[in-house]
mmCIF file of C-alpha atoms in Angstrom:
data_model
loop_
_atom_site.group_PDB
_atom_site.id
_atom_site.type_symbol
_atom_site.label_atom_id
_atom_site.label_comp_id
_atom_site.label_asym_id
_atom_site.label_seq_id
_atom_site.Cartn_x
_atom_site.Cartn_y
_atom_site.Cartn_z
ATOM 1 C CA MET A 1 -24.615 -39.159 -6.424
ATOM 2 C CA PRO A 2 -23.225 -39.732 -2.920
ATOM 3 C CA ALA A 3 -21.947 -36.731 -1.021
ATOM 4 C CA HIS A 4 -18.205 -36.141 -0.999
ATOM 5 C CA PRO A 5 -16.829 -37.638 2.236
ATOM 6 C CA TYR A 6 -15.084 -34.360 3.155
ATOM 7 C CA ARG A 7 -17.869 -31.967 2.125
ATOM 8 C CA ILE A 8 -19.241 -29.811 4.956
ATOM 9 C CA ARG A 9 -23.036 -30.185 4.808
ATOM 10 C CA SER A 10 -24.007 -27.468 7.261
ATOM 11 C CA PRO A 11 -23.927 -23.967 5.700
ATOM 12 C CA TRP A 12 -23.590 -22.498 9.205
ATOM 13 C CA LEU A 13 -20.469 -24.501 9.930
ATOM 14 C CA LEU A 14 -19.037 -23.675 6.503
ATOM 15 C CA ALA A 15 -19.677 -19.961 7.045
ATOM 16 C CA ALA A 16 -17.962 -20.108 10.436
ATOM 17 C CA LEU A 17 -14.932 -21.921 8.988
ATOM 18 C CA VAL A 18 -14.582 -19.445 6.094
ATOM 19 C CA ALA A 19 -14.828 -16.481 8.470
ATOM 20 C CA SER A 20 -12.261 -18.023 10.819
ATOM 21 C CA LEU A 21 -9.890 -18.759 7.947
ATOM 22 C CA ALA A 22 -10.187 -15.172 6.693
ATOM 23 C CA VAL A 23 -9.321 -13.847 10.162
ATOM 24 C CA VAL A 24 -6.259 -16.116 10.333
ATOM 25 C CA VAL A 25 -5.104 -14.870 6.924
ATOM 26 C CA GLN A 26 -5.640 -11.283 8.066
ATOM 27 C CA ALA A 27 -3.649 -11.895 11.246
ATOM 28 C CA LEU A 28 -0.748 -13.191 9.156
ATOM 29 C CA LEU A 29 -0.859 -10.543 6.420
ATOM 30 C CA VAL A 30 -1.060 -7.452 8.626
ATOM 31 C CA PRO A 31 2.325 -7.995 10.332
ATOM 32 C CA LEU A 32 3.842 -9.248 7.075
ATOM 33 C CA PHE A 33 3.053 -5.925 5.392
ATOM 34 C CA ALA A 34 3.290 -3.580 8.374
ATOM 35 C CA ALA A 35 6.269 -4.899 10.339
ATOM 36 C CA PRO A 36 8.974 -4.169 7.731
ATOM 37 C CA ALA A 37 7.677 -0.627 7.190
ATOM 38 C CA ALA A 38 7.388 -0.002 10.923
ATOM 39 C CA HIS A 39 10.984 -1.023 11.654
ATOM 40 C CA LEU A 40 12.924 0.862 8.972
ATOM 41 C CA ALA A 41 16.460 1.591 10.145
ATOM 42 C CA PRO A 42 19.926 1.358 8.586
ATOM 43 C CA ARG A 43 21.446 -2.102 8.834
ATOM 44 C CA ASP A 44 24.910 -2.343 7.243
ATOM 45 C CA LEU A 45 23.865 0.403 4.846
ATOM 46 C CA PRO A 46 26.718 0.955 2.346
ATOM 47 C CA ILE A 47 28.095 4.492 2.599
ATOM 48 C CA ALA A 48 31.461 6.067 1.843
ATOM 49 C CA VAL A 49 33.684 8.557 3.604
ATOM 50 C CA ALA A 50 36.084 10.408 1.303
ATOM 51 C CA GLY A 51 38.953 12.735 1.999
ATOM 52 C CA PRO A 52 42.434 12.843 3.516
ATOM 53 C CA ALA A 53 43.196 9.632 5.376
ATOM 54 C CA PRO A 54 43.295 10.909 8.985
ATOM 55 C CA ALA A 55 40.138 13.010 8.665
ATOM 56 C CA ALA A 56 38.239 10.294 6.741
ATOM 57 C CA ALA A 57 39.202 7.601 9.243
ATOM 58 C CA GLU A 58 38.117 9.804 12.156
ATOM 59 C CA LEU A 59 34.737 10.555 10.546
ATOM 60 C CA ALA A 60 34.205 6.884 9.677
ATOM 61 C CA ALA A 61 34.842 5.978 13.312
ATOM 62 C CA ARG A 62 32.347 8.601 14.477
ATOM 63 C CA LEU A 63 29.680 7.266 12.106
ATOM 64 C CA THR A 64 30.246 3.700 13.264
ATOM 65 C CA ALA A 65 30.103 4.716 16.925
ATOM 66 C CA ALA A 66 26.975 6.832 16.457
ATOM 67 C CA HIS A 67 25.057 4.038 14.696
ATOM 68 C CA PRO A 68 26.492 0.638 15.707
ATOM 69 C CA GLY A 69 25.707 -1.900 13.005
ATOM 70 C CA GLY A 70 23.944 0.739 10.945
ATOM 71 C CA PHE A 71 26.552 1.531 8.318
ATOM 72 C CA ALA A 72 29.045 -0.421 6.225
ATOM 73 C CA VAL A 73 31.608 2.348 5.749
ATOM 74 C CA THR A 74 34.148 2.442 2.921
ATOM 75 C CA THR A 75 36.895 5.079 2.930
ATOM 76 C CA LEU A 76 37.862 6.659 -0.400
ATOM 77 C CA PRO A 77 40.579 9.124 -1.336
ATOM 78 C CA ASP A 78 38.485 12.016 -2.641
ATOM 79 C CA GLY A 79 35.103 13.312 -3.731
ATOM 80 C CA ALA A 80 35.519 12.116 -7.325
ATOM 81 C CA ALA A 81 35.975 8.521 -6.145
ATOM 82 C CA ALA A 82 32.950 8.912 -3.877
ATOM 83 C CA ASP A 83 30.787 10.133 -6.747
ATOM 84 C CA ARG A 84 31.871 7.172 -8.882
ATOM 85 C CA ALA A 85 30.851 4.824 -6.071
ATOM 86 C CA LEU A 86 27.408 6.442 -5.966
ATOM 87 C CA ARG A 87 26.943 6.210 -9.744
ATOM 88 C CA ASP A 88 28.039 2.555 -9.697
ATOM 89 C CA ARG A 89 25.529 1.788 -6.901
ATOM 90 C CA GLU A 90 28.321 0.768 -4.538
ATOM 91 C CA ALA A 91 27.129 3.240 -1.884
ATOM 92 C CA TYR A 92 23.971 5.192 -1.133
ATOM 93 C CA ALA A 93 25.795 8.348 -0.035
ATOM 94 C CA ALA A 94 29.213 9.708 0.799
ATOM 95 C CA PHE A 95 30.513 12.086 3.446
ATOM 96 C CA VAL A 96 33.215 14.111 1.696
ATOM 97 C CA VAL A 97 35.774 15.865 3.888
ATOM 98 C CA GLY A 98 37.118 19.017 2.262
ATOM 99 C CA PRO A 99 38.905 22.227 3.236
ATOM 100 C CA ASP A 100 35.570 23.855 4.094
ATOM 101 C CA GLY A 101 34.326 20.971 6.206
ATOM 102 C CA VAL A 102 32.113 17.977 5.485
ATOM 103 C CA ALA A 103 29.655 17.787 2.586
ATOM 104 C CA LEU A 104 27.137 15.027 1.990
ATOM 105 C CA HIS A 105 26.919 13.564 -1.524
ATOM 106 C CA THR A 106 23.712 11.576 -2.067
ATOM 107 C CA ALA A 107 21.988 9.407 -4.683
ATOM 108 C CA PRO A 108 18.262 9.978 -4.091
ATOM 109 C CA ALA A 109 17.519 7.938 -7.224
ATOM 110 C CA ALA A 110 18.696 4.847 -5.330
ATOM 111 C CA SER A 111 16.406 5.622 -2.392
ATOM 112 C CA PRO A 112 14.943 8.999 -1.433
ATOM 113 C CA THR A 113 14.283 7.524 2.016
ATOM 114 C CA VAL A 114 17.976 6.786 2.556
ATOM 115 C CA ALA A 115 18.982 10.209 1.243
ATOM 116 C CA ALA A 116 16.661 11.907 3.742
ATOM 117 C CA LEU A 117 17.839 9.654 6.587
ATOM 118 C CA LEU A 118 21.513 10.403 5.908
ATOM 119 C CA THR A 119 20.861 14.116 5.580
ATOM 120 C CA GLU A 120 19.408 13.997 9.095
ATOM 121 C CA ALA A 121 22.361 11.942 10.341
ATOM 122 C CA ALA A 122 24.797 14.480 8.863
ATOM 123 C CA THR A 123 23.064 17.303 10.722
ATOM 124 C CA GLN A 124 23.343 15.358 13.973
ATOM 125 C CA LEU A 125 27.047 14.717 13.437
ATOM 126 C CA SER A 126 27.666 18.407 12.794
ATOM 127 C CA ALA A 127 25.941 19.371 16.064
ATOM 128 C CA GLY A 128 22.997 20.943 14.289
ATOM 129 C CA ARG A 129 24.965 23.011 11.778
ATOM 130 C CA PRO A 130 23.680 22.715 8.208
ATOM 131 C CA VAL A 131 25.682 20.365 5.996
ATOM 132 C CA PRO A 132 25.949 21.067 2.240
ATOM 133 C CA VAL A 133 24.168 18.364 0.257
ATOM 134 C CA VAL A 134 25.122 17.481 -3.324
ATOM 135 C CA GLN A 135 22.746 15.254 -5.261
ATOM 136 C CA VAL A 136 25.041 13.191 -7.460
ATOM 137 C CA VAL A 137 22.277 10.946 -8.821
ATOM 138 C CA PRO A 138 19.008 12.819 -8.253
ATOM 139 C CA ALA A 139 15.567 11.292 -8.439
ATOM 140 C CA ASP A 140 13.320 12.266 -11.310
ATOM 141 C CA PRO A 141 12.282 15.921 -10.826
ATOM 142 C CA ASP A 142 8.634 14.922 -11.309
ATOM 143 C CA ASP A 143 8.949 12.330 -8.512
ATOM 144 C CA PRO A 144 11.490 13.682 -6.008
ATOM 145 C CA ARG A 145 10.278 11.511 -3.100
ATOM 146 C CA GLY A 146 10.062 8.310 -5.160
ATOM 147 C CA ALA A 147 6.394 7.784 -4.282
ATOM 148 C CA GLY A 148 5.376 7.551 -7.925
ATOM 149 C CA PHE A 149 8.066 4.972 -8.660
ATOM 150 C CA ALA A 150 6.960 2.754 -5.773
ATOM 151 C CA ALA A 151 3.246 3.136 -6.515
ATOM 152 C CA GLY A 152 3.758 2.606 -10.236
ATOM 153 C CA PHE A 153 5.726 -0.588 -9.701
ATOM 154 C CA LEU A 154 2.971 -2.345 -7.745
ATOM 155 C CA PRO A 155 0.581 -2.659 -10.739
ATOM 156 C CA LEU A 156 3.374 -4.286 -12.747
ATOM 157 C CA ALA A 157 3.555 -7.058 -10.151
ATOM 158 C CA LEU A 158 -0.230 -7.417 -10.038
ATOM 159 C CA ALA A 159 -0.508 -7.544 -13.827
ATOM 160 C CA GLY A 160 2.216 -10.192 -14.078
ATOM 161 C CA MET A 161 0.568 -12.332 -11.411
ATOM 162 C CA LEU A 162 -2.829 -11.969 -13.107
ATOM 163 C CA ALA A 163 -1.464 -12.776 -16.563
ATOM 164 C CA GLY A 164 0.213 -15.946 -15.319
ATOM 165 C CA ALA A 165 -2.959 -17.097 -13.545
ATOM 166 C CA LEU A 166 -5.292 -16.369 -16.492
ATOM 167 C CA LEU A 167 -3.032 -18.067 -19.030
ATOM 168 C CA THR A 168 -2.907 -21.153 -16.802
ATOM 169 C CA VAL A 169 -6.660 -21.273 -16.296
ATOM 170 C CA LEU A 170 -7.892 -20.316 -19.764
ATOM 171 C CA VAL A 171 -5.265 -21.651 -22.181
ATOM 172 C CA ALA A 172 -4.914 -25.411 -22.410
ATOM 173 C CA ARG A 173 -2.166 -25.794 -24.985
ATOM 174 C CA ARG A 174 1.283 -25.474 -23.504
ATOM 175 C CA ALA A 175 2.791 -23.900 -26.622
ATOM 176 C CA ALA A 176 0.040 -21.272 -26.736
ATOM 177 C CA ARG A 177 0.504 -20.582 -23.039
ATOM 178 C CA LEU A 178 4.237 -20.093 -23.602
ATOM 179 C CA ALA A 179 3.599 -17.717 -26.501
ATOM 180 C CA GLY A 180 1.139 -15.795 -24.356
ATOM 181 C CA LEU A 181 3.723 -15.328 -21.603
ATOM 182 C CA LEU A 182 6.384 -14.079 -24.009
ATOM 183 C CA GLY A 183 3.958 -11.782 -25.813
ATOM 184 C CA PHE A 184 2.711 -10.385 -22.522
ATOM 185 C CA ALA A 185 6.261 -9.637 -21.346
ATOM 186 C CA VAL A 186 7.118 -7.732 -24.544
ATOM 187 C CA LEU A 187 3.932 -5.675 -24.477
ATOM 188 C CA ALA A 188 4.097 -5.095 -20.714
ATOM 189 C CA GLY A 189 7.651 -3.812 -21.032
ATOM 190 C CA LEU A 190 6.825 -1.396 -23.846
ATOM 191 C CA VAL A 191 3.572 -0.122 -22.358
ATOM 192 C CA GLY A 192 4.952 0.036 -18.807
ATOM 193 C CA ALA A 193 7.945 2.121 -19.884
ATOM 194 C CA ALA A 194 5.756 4.377 -22.028
ATOM 195 C CA VAL A 195 3.415 5.070 -19.104
ATOM 196 C CA LEU A 196 6.002 5.442 -16.317
ATOM 197 C CA HIS A 197 8.525 7.347 -18.434
ATOM 198 C CA GLY A 198 6.573 9.225 -21.071
ATOM 199 C CA TRP A 199 3.204 9.819 -19.408
ATOM 200 C CA LEU A 200 3.806 9.964 -15.651
ATOM 201 C CA GLY A 201 7.459 11.035 -15.835
ATOM 202 C CA VAL A 202 8.676 9.000 -12.854
ATOM 203 C CA LEU A 203 11.536 7.370 -14.808
ATOM 204 C CA ASP A 204 14.434 9.315 -16.269
ATOM 205 C CA GLY A 205 16.657 6.925 -18.215
ATOM 206 C CA ASP A 206 16.883 5.178 -21.549
ATOM 207 C CA LEU A 207 13.381 4.153 -22.612
ATOM 208 C CA TRP A 208 14.454 0.862 -24.204
ATOM 209 C CA ARG A 209 16.526 -0.147 -21.196
ATOM 210 C CA GLU A 210 13.560 0.576 -18.943
ATOM 211 C CA ALA A 211 11.254 -1.441 -21.225
ATOM 212 C CA GLY A 212 13.667 -4.367 -21.083
ATOM 213 C CA ALA A 213 13.786 -4.243 -17.286
ATOM 214 C CA ILE A 214 9.999 -4.153 -16.981
ATOM 215 C CA GLY A 215 9.608 -6.900 -19.580
ATOM 216 C CA LEU A 216 12.034 -9.211 -17.780
ATOM 217 C CA PHE A 217 10.343 -8.562 -14.436
ATOM 218 C CA THR A 218 6.831 -9.215 -15.762
ATOM 219 C CA LEU A 219 8.024 -12.376 -17.504
ATOM 220 C CA ALA A 220 9.531 -13.592 -14.226
ATOM 221 C CA ALA A 221 6.350 -12.795 -12.285
ATOM 222 C CA ALA A 222 3.934 -14.252 -14.824
ATOM 223 C CA GLY A 223 6.193 -17.218 -15.570
ATOM 224 C CA THR A 224 6.472 -18.110 -11.889
ATOM 225 C CA VAL A 225 2.692 -18.192 -11.445
ATOM 226 C CA ALA A 226 2.060 -20.020 -14.731
ATOM 227 C CA GLY A 227 4.872 -22.514 -14.199
ATOM 228 C CA LEU A 228 3.766 -23.460 -10.696
ATOM 229 C CA GLY A 229 0.175 -23.628 -11.942
ATOM 230 C CA ALA A 230 1.211 -26.008 -14.716
ATOM 231 C CA LEU A 231 3.090 -28.172 -12.240
ATOM 232 C CA LEU A 232 0.692 -28.196 -9.279
ATOM 233 C CA GLY A 233 -2.645 -26.980 -10.630
ATOM 234 C CA ALA A 234 -4.695 -24.471 -8.648
ATOM 235 C CA PRO A 235 -2.467 -24.742 -5.519
ATOM 236 C CA GLY A 236 0.474 -23.793 -7.727
ATOM 237 C CA ILE A 237 -1.249 -20.561 -8.760
ATOM 238 C CA GLY A 238 -1.729 -19.744 -5.087
ATOM 239 C CA LEU A 239 1.909 -20.529 -4.324
ATOM 240 C CA GLY A 240 3.020 -18.310 -7.206
ATOM 241 C CA ALA A 241 0.848 -15.449 -5.955
ATOM 242 C CA LEU A 242 2.399 -15.923 -2.505
ATOM 243 C CA LEU A 243 5.943 -15.637 -3.864
ATOM 244 C CA VAL A 244 5.271 -12.802 -6.276
ATOM 245 C CA PHE A 245 3.017 -10.591 -4.214
ATOM 246 C CA LEU A 246 1.961 -11.595 -0.713
ATOM 247 C CA VAL A 247 5.521 -12.249 0.464
ATOM 248 C CA GLY A 248 7.539 -10.577 -2.270
ATOM 249 C CA ASN A 249 5.889 -7.155 -2.084
ATOM 250 C CA PRO A 250 6.426 -6.295 1.616
ATOM 251 C CA LEU A 251 10.001 -7.608 1.465
ATOM 252 C CA SER A 252 10.837 -5.844 -1.797
ATOM 253 C CA ALA A 253 11.878 -2.478 -0.267
ATOM 254 C CA VAL A 254 10.806 -0.778 -3.502
ATOM 255 C CA SER A 255 9.829 2.332 -1.539
ATOM 256 C CA ALA A 256 12.867 2.273 0.790
ATOM 257 C CA ALA A 257 16.043 0.158 0.541
ATOM 258 C CA PRO A 258 16.790 -3.491 1.375
ATOM 259 C CA GLU A 259 19.315 -2.406 4.012
ATOM 260 C CA LEU A 260 16.583 -0.565 5.922
ATOM 261 C CA LEU A 261 14.442 -3.670 6.463
ATOM 262 C CA PRO A 262 14.924 -6.093 9.353
ATOM 263 C CA GLN A 263 17.451 -8.719 8.344
ATOM 264 C CA PRO A 264 17.618 -11.250 6.841
ATOM 265 C CA TRP A 265 14.292 -10.242 5.254
ATOM 266 C CA GLY A 266 15.721 -7.309 3.326
ATOM 267 C CA ALA A 267 18.265 -9.613 1.691
ATOM 268 C CA VAL A 268 15.670 -12.354 1.103
ATOM 269 C CA GLY A 269 13.412 -9.868 -0.672
ATOM 270 C CA GLN A 270 16.099 -9.202 -3.281
ATOM 271 C CA PHE A 271 15.939 -12.857 -4.322
ATOM 272 C CA LEU A 272 12.176 -12.648 -4.959
ATOM 273 C CA PRO A 273 10.756 -11.231 -8.216
ATOM 274 C CA VAL A 274 9.394 -7.922 -6.901
ATOM 275 C CA GLY A 275 12.534 -6.985 -4.965
ATOM 276 C CA ALA A 276 14.832 -7.901 -7.844
ATOM 277 C CA GLY A 277 12.522 -6.151 -10.321
ATOM 278 C CA GLY A 278 12.470 -2.901 -8.358
ATOM 279 C CA THR A 279 16.258 -2.873 -8.050
ATOM 280 C CA LEU A 280 16.677 -3.608 -11.756
ATOM 281 C CA LEU A 281 14.303 -0.854 -12.827
ATOM 282 C CA ARG A 282 16.118 1.694 -10.636
ATOM 283 C CA SER A 283 19.421 0.654 -12.197
ATOM 284 C CA ALA A 284 17.995 0.921 -15.698
ATOM 285 C CA ALA A 285 16.226 4.241 -15.144
ATOM 286 C CA PHE A 286 18.780 6.208 -13.131
ATOM 287 C CA PHE A 287 22.194 4.484 -13.147
ATOM 288 C CA ASP A 288 22.734 3.464 -16.805
ATOM 289 C CA GLY A 289 22.432 -0.182 -15.790
ATOM 290 C CA ALA A 290 25.001 -0.103 -12.971
ATOM 291 C CA GLY A 291 24.285 -2.693 -10.298
ATOM 292 C CA ALA A 292 21.949 -4.654 -12.565
ATOM 293 C CA GLY A 293 23.890 -7.924 -12.634
ATOM 294 C CA ARG A 294 22.336 -9.706 -9.665
ATOM 295 C CA PRO A 295 18.700 -8.664 -10.270
ATOM 296 C CA VAL A 296 18.995 -9.677 -13.928
ATOM 297 C CA ALA A 297 20.299 -13.100 -12.881
ATOM 298 C CA VAL A 298 17.520 -13.531 -10.288
ATOM 299 C CA LEU A 299 14.733 -12.540 -12.673
ATOM 300 C CA ALA A 300 16.148 -14.576 -15.543
ATOM 301 C CA GLY A 301 16.247 -17.599 -13.238
ATOM 302 C CA TYR A 302 12.578 -17.213 -12.287
ATOM 303 C CA ALA A 303 11.593 -16.647 -15.909
ATOM 304 C CA LEU A 304 13.500 -19.654 -17.270
ATOM 305 C CA VAL A 305 12.297 -22.019 -14.554
ATOM 306 C CA GLY A 306 8.728 -20.799 -15.006
ATOM 307 C CA LEU A 307 8.795 -21.253 -18.773
ATOM 308 C CA ALA A 308 10.359 -24.707 -18.396
ATOM 309 C CA LEU A 309 7.594 -25.747 -15.999
ATOM 310 C CA VAL A 310 4.982 -24.491 -18.461
ATOM 311 C CA LEU A 311 6.507 -26.714 -21.139
ATOM 312 C CA VAL A 312 6.781 -29.864 -19.011
ATOM 313 C CA GLY A 313 3.825 -29.348 -16.676
ATOM 314 C CA ARG A 314 0.887 -31.655 -17.197
ATOM 315 C CA ARG A 315 -1.728 -29.894 -15.117
ATOM 316 C CA SER A 316 -4.726 -27.995 -16.444
ATOM 317 C CA VAL A 317 -6.720 -25.833 -14.094
ATOM 318 C CA ARG A 318 -9.646 -25.454 -16.475
ATOM 319 C CA ALA A 319 -12.988 -26.506 -15.080
ATOM 320 C CA GLY A 320 -13.698 -30.108 -15.890
ATOM 321 C CA ALA A 321 -10.262 -30.763 -17.358
ATOM 322 C CA THR A 322 -8.224 -33.760 -16.373
ATOM 323 C CA SER A 323 -4.564 -33.720 -15.520
ATOM 324 C CA PRO A 324 -2.835 -35.552 -18.267
ATOM 325 C CA ALA A 325 -2.855 -32.806 -20.691
ATOM 326 C CA ALA A 326 -4.650 -30.821 -23.123
ATOM 327 C CA ASP A 327 -1.903 -31.167 -25.667
ATOM 328 C CA ARG A 328 -3.037 -34.712 -26.533
ATOM 329 C CA ARG A 329 -6.599 -33.681 -27.438
ATOM 330 C CA PRO A 330 -7.743 -33.950 -31.063
ATOM 331 C CA ALA A 331 -6.861 -30.764 -32.952
ATOM 332 C CA GLU A 332 -10.484 -29.825 -33.596
ATOM 333 C CA VAL A 333 -11.319 -29.424 -29.929
ATOM 334 C CA ALA A 334 -7.994 -28.081 -28.578
ATOM 335 C CA VAL A 335 -7.981 -24.407 -27.654
#
């Protein structure tokens, strides 16, 4: 059999090319993962200032002047309105002006990083005097810094990516592949919620709502990889992994907040599966579903497009398989 015209015959040259390619990938991945984390700062971070109009307006002006472009400040009439804004995920924190001075109301469940940052900012504004802090929506007491939430979410993304790739490679029938994706999402949602909520204790909401959020996210992640694999073959699996993990993970802000990342990347990350999934799970676990509308729409879009591509795609990535489709094989040899 004649050699492939593009095959590299020298093992030395092949080794050098592989090593060079790996270094190029490394050079691209290191800043992709490190740069967002190294440049965390508030960028139009939604906060509220509540209290009598003159005092609230004066404090809002001081905040804006102290951090130009850092805060998107909304003024509210009183502390009760500020707390509602925090519970509805309309703001990360509120400075409440009262007869005894300024108090900071926070929602660490939305982002412990933001809560800590604003606590420091409040101390600076008060010239070093301690500012009373009220946690309106606290993080889970077993995970006060949110590290467990962020670390526990990463395996969900990896498992979804892996499930989509394996179903594309190992399962030839499109209907069976579709059933596998749906079954995986149901089981991943139930098991993920049981582990994160019941075992590790890093979630603190309704178990079924959390399971639904995890299930939708894993279906979006797995469906994206499987759908692109069905459409484009092996390159599609790589493209899906790029969207779900290699690009989606560092831009997700799961451990911080989208408004802390350099823009527009923080906003872009919320339209990728991992960013939308992290936001949805926070809403389900700590805010009774408040603020879940956009992430649900984003994840549902990825899931539906992925499943549609699985149904219409004609590619098989199985070794030795041809493109036109396993579904037309005789029943006795179809898998």
